Coordinates of C-alpha atoms and ligand atoms in Angstrom, one line a residue:
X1 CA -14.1 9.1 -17.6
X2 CA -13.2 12.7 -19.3
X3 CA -9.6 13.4 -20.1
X4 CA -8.9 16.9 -19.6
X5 CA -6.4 18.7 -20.9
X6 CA -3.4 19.1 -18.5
X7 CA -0.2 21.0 -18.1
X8 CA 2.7 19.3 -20.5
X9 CA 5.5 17.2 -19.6
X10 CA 3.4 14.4 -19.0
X11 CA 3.9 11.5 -21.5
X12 CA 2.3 8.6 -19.8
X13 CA -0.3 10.3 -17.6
X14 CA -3.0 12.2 -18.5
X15 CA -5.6 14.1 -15.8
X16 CA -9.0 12.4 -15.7
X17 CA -12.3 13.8 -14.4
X18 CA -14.4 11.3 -12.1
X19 CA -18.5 10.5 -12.2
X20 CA -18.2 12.5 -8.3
X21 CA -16.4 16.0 -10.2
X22 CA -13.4 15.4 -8.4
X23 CA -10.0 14.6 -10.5
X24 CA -7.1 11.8 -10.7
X25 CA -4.4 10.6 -13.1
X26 CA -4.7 8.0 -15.7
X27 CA -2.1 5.8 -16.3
X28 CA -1.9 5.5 -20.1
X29 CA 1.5 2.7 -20.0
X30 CA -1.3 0.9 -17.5
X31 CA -4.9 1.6 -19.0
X32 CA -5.8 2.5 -15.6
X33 CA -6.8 5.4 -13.4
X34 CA -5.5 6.0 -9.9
X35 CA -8.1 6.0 -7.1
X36 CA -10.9 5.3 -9.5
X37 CA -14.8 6.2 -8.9
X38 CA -14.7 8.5 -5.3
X39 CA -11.7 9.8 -6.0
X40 CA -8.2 10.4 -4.2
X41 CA -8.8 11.6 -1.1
X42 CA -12.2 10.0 -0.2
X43 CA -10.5 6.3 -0.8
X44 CA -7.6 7.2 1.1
X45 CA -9.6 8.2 4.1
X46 CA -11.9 5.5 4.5
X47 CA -9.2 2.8 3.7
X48 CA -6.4 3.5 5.5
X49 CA -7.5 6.7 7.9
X50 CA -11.0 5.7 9.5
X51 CA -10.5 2.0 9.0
X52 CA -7.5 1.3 10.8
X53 CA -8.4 4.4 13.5
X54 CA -5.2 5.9 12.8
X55 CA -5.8 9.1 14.9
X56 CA -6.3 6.6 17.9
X57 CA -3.9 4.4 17.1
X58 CA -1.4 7.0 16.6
X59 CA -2.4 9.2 20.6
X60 CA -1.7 5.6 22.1
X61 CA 1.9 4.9 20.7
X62 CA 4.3 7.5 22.4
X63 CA 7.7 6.0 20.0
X64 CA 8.4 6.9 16.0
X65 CA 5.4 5.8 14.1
X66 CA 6.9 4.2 10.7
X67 CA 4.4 4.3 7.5
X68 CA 5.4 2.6 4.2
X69 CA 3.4 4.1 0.8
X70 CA 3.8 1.1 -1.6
X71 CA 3.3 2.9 -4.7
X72 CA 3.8 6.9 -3.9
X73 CA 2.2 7.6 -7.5
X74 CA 1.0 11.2 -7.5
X75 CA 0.9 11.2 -3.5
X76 CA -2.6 11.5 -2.7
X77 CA -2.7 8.3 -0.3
X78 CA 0.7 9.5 1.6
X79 CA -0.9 13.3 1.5
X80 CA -4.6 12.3 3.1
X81 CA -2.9 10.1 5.7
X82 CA -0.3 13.4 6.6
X83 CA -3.3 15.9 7.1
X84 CA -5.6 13.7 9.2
X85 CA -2.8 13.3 11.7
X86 CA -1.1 16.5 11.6
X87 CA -2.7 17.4 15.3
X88 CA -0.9 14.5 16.9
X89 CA 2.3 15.2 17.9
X90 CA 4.2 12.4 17.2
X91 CA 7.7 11.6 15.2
X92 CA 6.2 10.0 11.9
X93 CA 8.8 8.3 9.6
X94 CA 7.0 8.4 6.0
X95 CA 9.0 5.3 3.7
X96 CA 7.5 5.9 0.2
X97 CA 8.4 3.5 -2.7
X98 CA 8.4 4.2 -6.3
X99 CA 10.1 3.1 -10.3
X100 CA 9.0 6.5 -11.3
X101 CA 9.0 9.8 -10.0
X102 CA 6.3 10.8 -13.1
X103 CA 3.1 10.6 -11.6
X104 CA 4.4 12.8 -8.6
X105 CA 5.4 15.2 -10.9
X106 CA 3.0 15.1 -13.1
X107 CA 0.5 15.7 -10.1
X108 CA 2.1 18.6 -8.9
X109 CA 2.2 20.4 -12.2
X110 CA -1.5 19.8 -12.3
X111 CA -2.0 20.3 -8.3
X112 CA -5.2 22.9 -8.8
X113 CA -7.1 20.6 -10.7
X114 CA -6.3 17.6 -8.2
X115 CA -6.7 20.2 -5.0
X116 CA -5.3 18.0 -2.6
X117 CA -1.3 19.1 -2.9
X118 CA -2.1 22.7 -0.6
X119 CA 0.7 23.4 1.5
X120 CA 2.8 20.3 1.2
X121 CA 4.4 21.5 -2.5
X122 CA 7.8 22.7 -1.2
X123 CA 8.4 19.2 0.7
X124 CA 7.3 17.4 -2.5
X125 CA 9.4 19.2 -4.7
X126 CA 12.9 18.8 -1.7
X127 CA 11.6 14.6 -1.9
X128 CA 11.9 14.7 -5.8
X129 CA 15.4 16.2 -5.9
X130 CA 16.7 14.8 -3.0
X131 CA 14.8 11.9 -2.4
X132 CA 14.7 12.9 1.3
X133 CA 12.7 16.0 3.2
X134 CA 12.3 16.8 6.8
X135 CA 9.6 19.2 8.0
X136 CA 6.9 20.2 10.6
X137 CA 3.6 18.6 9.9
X138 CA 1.0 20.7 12.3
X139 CA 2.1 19.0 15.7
X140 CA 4.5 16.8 14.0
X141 CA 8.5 16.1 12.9
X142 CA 8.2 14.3 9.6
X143 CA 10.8 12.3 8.1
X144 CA 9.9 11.2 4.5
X145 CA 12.0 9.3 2.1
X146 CA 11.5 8.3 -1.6
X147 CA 13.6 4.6 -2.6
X148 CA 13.1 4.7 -6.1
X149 CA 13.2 1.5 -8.3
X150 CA 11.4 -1.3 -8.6
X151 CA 9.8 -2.7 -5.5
X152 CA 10.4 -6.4 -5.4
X153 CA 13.7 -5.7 -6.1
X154 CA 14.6 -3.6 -3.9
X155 CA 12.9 -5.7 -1.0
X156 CA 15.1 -8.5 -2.4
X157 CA 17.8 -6.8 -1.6
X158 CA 16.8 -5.4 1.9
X159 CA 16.6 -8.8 3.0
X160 CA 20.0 -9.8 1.6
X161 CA 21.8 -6.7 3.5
X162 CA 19.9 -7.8 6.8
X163 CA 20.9 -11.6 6.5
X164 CA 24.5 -10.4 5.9
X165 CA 24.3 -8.3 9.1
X166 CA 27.1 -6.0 7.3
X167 CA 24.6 -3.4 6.7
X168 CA 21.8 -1.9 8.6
X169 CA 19.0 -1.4 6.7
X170 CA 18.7 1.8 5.0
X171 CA 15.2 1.7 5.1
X172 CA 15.3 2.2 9.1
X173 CA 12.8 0.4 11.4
X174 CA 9.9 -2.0 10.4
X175 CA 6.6 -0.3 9.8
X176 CA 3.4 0.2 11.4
X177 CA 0.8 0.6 8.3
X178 CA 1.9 0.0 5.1
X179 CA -0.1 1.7 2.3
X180 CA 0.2 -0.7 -0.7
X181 CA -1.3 0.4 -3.5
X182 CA -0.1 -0.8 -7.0
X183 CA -2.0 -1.0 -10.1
X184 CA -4.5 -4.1 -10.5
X185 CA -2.8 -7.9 -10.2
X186 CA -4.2 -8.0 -14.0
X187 CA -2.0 -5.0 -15.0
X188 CA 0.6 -4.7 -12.7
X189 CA 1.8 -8.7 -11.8
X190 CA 5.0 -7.6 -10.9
X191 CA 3.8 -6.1 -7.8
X192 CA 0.9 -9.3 -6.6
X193 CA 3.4 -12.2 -6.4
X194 CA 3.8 -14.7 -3.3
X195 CA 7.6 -14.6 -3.8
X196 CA 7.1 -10.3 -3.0
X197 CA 4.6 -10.9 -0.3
X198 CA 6.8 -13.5 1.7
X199 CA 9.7 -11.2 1.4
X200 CA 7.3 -8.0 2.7
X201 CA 6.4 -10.5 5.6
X202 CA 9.9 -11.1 6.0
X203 CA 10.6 -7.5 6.5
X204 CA 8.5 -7.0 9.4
X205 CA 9.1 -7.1 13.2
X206 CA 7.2 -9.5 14.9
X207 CA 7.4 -7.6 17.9
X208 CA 5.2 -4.7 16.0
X209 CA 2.3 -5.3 15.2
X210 CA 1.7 -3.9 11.3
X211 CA -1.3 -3.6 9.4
X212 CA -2.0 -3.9 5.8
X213 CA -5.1 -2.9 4.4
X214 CA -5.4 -2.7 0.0
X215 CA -8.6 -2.0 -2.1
X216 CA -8.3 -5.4 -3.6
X217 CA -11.0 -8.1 -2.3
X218 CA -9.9 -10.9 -4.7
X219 CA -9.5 -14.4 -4.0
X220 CA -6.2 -14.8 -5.5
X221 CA -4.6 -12.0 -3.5
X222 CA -5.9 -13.4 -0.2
X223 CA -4.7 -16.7 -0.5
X224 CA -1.5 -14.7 -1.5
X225 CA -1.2 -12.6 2.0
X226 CA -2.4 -15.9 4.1
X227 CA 0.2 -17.8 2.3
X228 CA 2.8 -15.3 3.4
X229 CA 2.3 -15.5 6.7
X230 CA -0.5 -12.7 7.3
X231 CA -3.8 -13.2 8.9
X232 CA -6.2 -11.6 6.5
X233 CA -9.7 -10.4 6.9
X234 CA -12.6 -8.6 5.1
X235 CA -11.6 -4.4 4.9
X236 CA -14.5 -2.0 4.9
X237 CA -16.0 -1.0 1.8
X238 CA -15.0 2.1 0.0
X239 CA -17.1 3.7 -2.8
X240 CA -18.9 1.1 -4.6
X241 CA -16.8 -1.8 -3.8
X242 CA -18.5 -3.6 -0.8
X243 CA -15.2 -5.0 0.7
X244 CA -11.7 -4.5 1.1
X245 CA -9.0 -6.7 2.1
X246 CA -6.9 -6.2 5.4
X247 CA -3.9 -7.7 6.1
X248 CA -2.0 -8.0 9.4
X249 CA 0.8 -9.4 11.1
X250 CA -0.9 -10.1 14.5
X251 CA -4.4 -11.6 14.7
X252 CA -5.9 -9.0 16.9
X253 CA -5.7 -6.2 14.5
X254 CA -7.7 -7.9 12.3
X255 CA -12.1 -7.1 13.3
X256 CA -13.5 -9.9 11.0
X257 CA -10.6 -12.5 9.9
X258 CA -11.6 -14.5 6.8
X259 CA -13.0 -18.1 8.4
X260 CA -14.4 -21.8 6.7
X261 CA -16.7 -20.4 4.7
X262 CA -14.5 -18.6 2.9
X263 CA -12.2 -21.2 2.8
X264 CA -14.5 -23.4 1.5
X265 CA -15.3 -20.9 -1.7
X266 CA -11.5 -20.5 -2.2
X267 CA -11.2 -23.8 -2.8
X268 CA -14.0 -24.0 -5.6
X269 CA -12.7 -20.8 -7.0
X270 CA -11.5 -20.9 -10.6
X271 CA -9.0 -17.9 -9.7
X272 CA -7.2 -18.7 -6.5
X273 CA -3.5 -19.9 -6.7
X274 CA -1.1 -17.4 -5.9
X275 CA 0.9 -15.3 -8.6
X276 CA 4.2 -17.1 -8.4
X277 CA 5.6 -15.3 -10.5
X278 CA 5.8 -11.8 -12.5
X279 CA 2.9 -12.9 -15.3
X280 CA -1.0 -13.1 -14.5
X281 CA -2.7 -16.2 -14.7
X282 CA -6.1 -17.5 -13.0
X283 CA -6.0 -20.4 -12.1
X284 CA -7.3 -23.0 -9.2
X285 CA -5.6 -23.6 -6.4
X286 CA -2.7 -26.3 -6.8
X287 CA -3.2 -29.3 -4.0
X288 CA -0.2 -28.9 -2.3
X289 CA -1.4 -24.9 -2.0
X290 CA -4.8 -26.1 0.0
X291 CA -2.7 -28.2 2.2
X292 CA -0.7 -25.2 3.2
X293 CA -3.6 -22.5 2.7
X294 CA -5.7 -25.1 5.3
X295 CA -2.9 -25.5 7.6
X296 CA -2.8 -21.6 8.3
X297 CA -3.1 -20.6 12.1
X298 CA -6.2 -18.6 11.2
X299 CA -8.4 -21.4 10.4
X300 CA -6.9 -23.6 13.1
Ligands
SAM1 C1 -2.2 3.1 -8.3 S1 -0.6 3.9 -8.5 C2 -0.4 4.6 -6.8 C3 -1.2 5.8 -6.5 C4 -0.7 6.5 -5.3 N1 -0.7 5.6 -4.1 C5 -1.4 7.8 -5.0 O1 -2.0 7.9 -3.9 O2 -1.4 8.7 -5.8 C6 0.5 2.6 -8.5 C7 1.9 3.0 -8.4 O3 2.8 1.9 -8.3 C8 4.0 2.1 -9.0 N2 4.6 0.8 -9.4 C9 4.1 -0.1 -10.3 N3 4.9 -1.1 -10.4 C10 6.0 -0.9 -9.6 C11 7.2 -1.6 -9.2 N4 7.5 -2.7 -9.8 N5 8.0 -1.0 -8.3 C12 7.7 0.2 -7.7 N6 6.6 0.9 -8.0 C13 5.7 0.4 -8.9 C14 3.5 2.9 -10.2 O4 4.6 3.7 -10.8 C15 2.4 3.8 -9.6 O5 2.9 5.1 -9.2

């Protein structure tokens, strides 16, 4: 990839070119780019728009539709997502989470090269100082909010304040998609464990059905999400990667759930057993894992 020389301010991102012409950010505290090979807006599209038929999904629920954006980064999955509904008019609740506000700005100050800020600057800039904006989207009332810190943390605490029942949770009503999009599990452990995946299970409403879908296809984060209590299946392909993962709260929502076969290579697989905690390891999976990976509804 070509580093390009960008606006300043930006001390741990730099602006990338990719093989397709179109730009992204490079994490340099992460040696890694965001939305690598097609680019920003083409992954965002095909994994979270056109996969999960978000447009139809959206005309047949009449209530608040509640997106979380795992990882707001420079914006560009939260952005995509925004335009492609804007004709539906619906009350969308945007829940973005974040330990730095860089990349966002960072993005913006470079928003020509990356193309895909047009017309949504203003709210970015109210969500950076005030960690809140309201606005008209097209047909839409958006609310977006920005929790900034770091994630497992604060979904840690969430799930304290709810089990007290003194506080309601600030972050509002469960979700309906959840955009979750951290660096690699290599990289970025922090964000892959089981412990964090139980507690984002934990969060949701088992009366709403909520989908997860991540560019990952790795063996090691599917046992992870199965393990958590999500039935998991095969997401489409974006780019060159041939699969994706999808994740889901109810069976139904996933087309082509992950069955024996699979299984049956997990447990040969020499990188399988969940992250249990913060530090990346590969490693088979432990016995007493199988027992509970084999015991999962989904291959019942
Ligand atoms: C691949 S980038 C996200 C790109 C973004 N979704 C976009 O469309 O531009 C991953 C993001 O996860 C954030 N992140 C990494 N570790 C985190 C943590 N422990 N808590 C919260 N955010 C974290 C990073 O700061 C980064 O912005």
């Amino acid at each position: 990839l070509k580093a390009l020389p960008s606006t300043p301010a930006a001390t741990s991102y730099q602006l990338v070119q990719l093989p397709g012409g179109t730009h992204s950010l490079h994490s340099l505290a992460y040696g890694e780019t965001l939305h690598p090979v097609v680019g920003p807006v083409a992954e965002a599209e095909s994994l979270y728009v056109n996969q999960l038929r978000l447009r139809e999904r959206l005309k047949n629920y009449a209530g608040e539709f509640v997106i979380w954006d795992v990882g707001l980064g420079a914006a560009a999955n939260a952005l995509t997502v925004l335009r492609a509904i804007r004709e539906i008019p619906r009350a969308i609740r945007l829940v973005s989470f974040d330990d730095t506000t860089e990349p966002l700005e960072f993005g913006l100050q470079n928003a020509a090269a990356l193309g895909y800020f047009g017309g949504y600057e203003k709210q970015l800039e109210t969500l950076l100082r005030t960690h809140q904006v309201t606005f008209r989207n097209g047909e839409q009332s958006v609310n977006w909010q920005l929790h900034s810190g770091d994630f497992p943390t604060l979904l840690a605490g969430a799930l304290e304040e709810r089990h007290s029942q003194t506080v309601a949770s600030k972050w509002g009503v469960a979700p309906h998609i959840i955009l979750f999009d951290a660096f690699s599990p290599a990289k970025n452990p922090d964000m892959w464990t089981l412990p964090l995946f139980t507690n984002l299970f934990r969060m949701l409403d088992p009366q709403r059905s909520c989908v997860l879908p991540t560019y990952s296809r790795s063996t090691l984060l599917r046992v992870t999400l199965l393990l958590a209590g999500f039935f998991v299946g095969v997401g489409q392909a974006t780019g060159v990667k041939a699969e994706t993962t999808i994740a889901a709260n109810t069976p139904e929502r996933v087309a082509e759930p992950l069955g024996r076969k699979w299984l049956q290579r997990a447990r040969v697989s020499g990188s399988a057993e969940p992250l249990h905690d913060a530090v990346y390891r590969q490693l088979p999976l432990a016995g007493a894992t199988w027992e509970r990976l084999r015991a999962h509804p989904q291959f019942q």
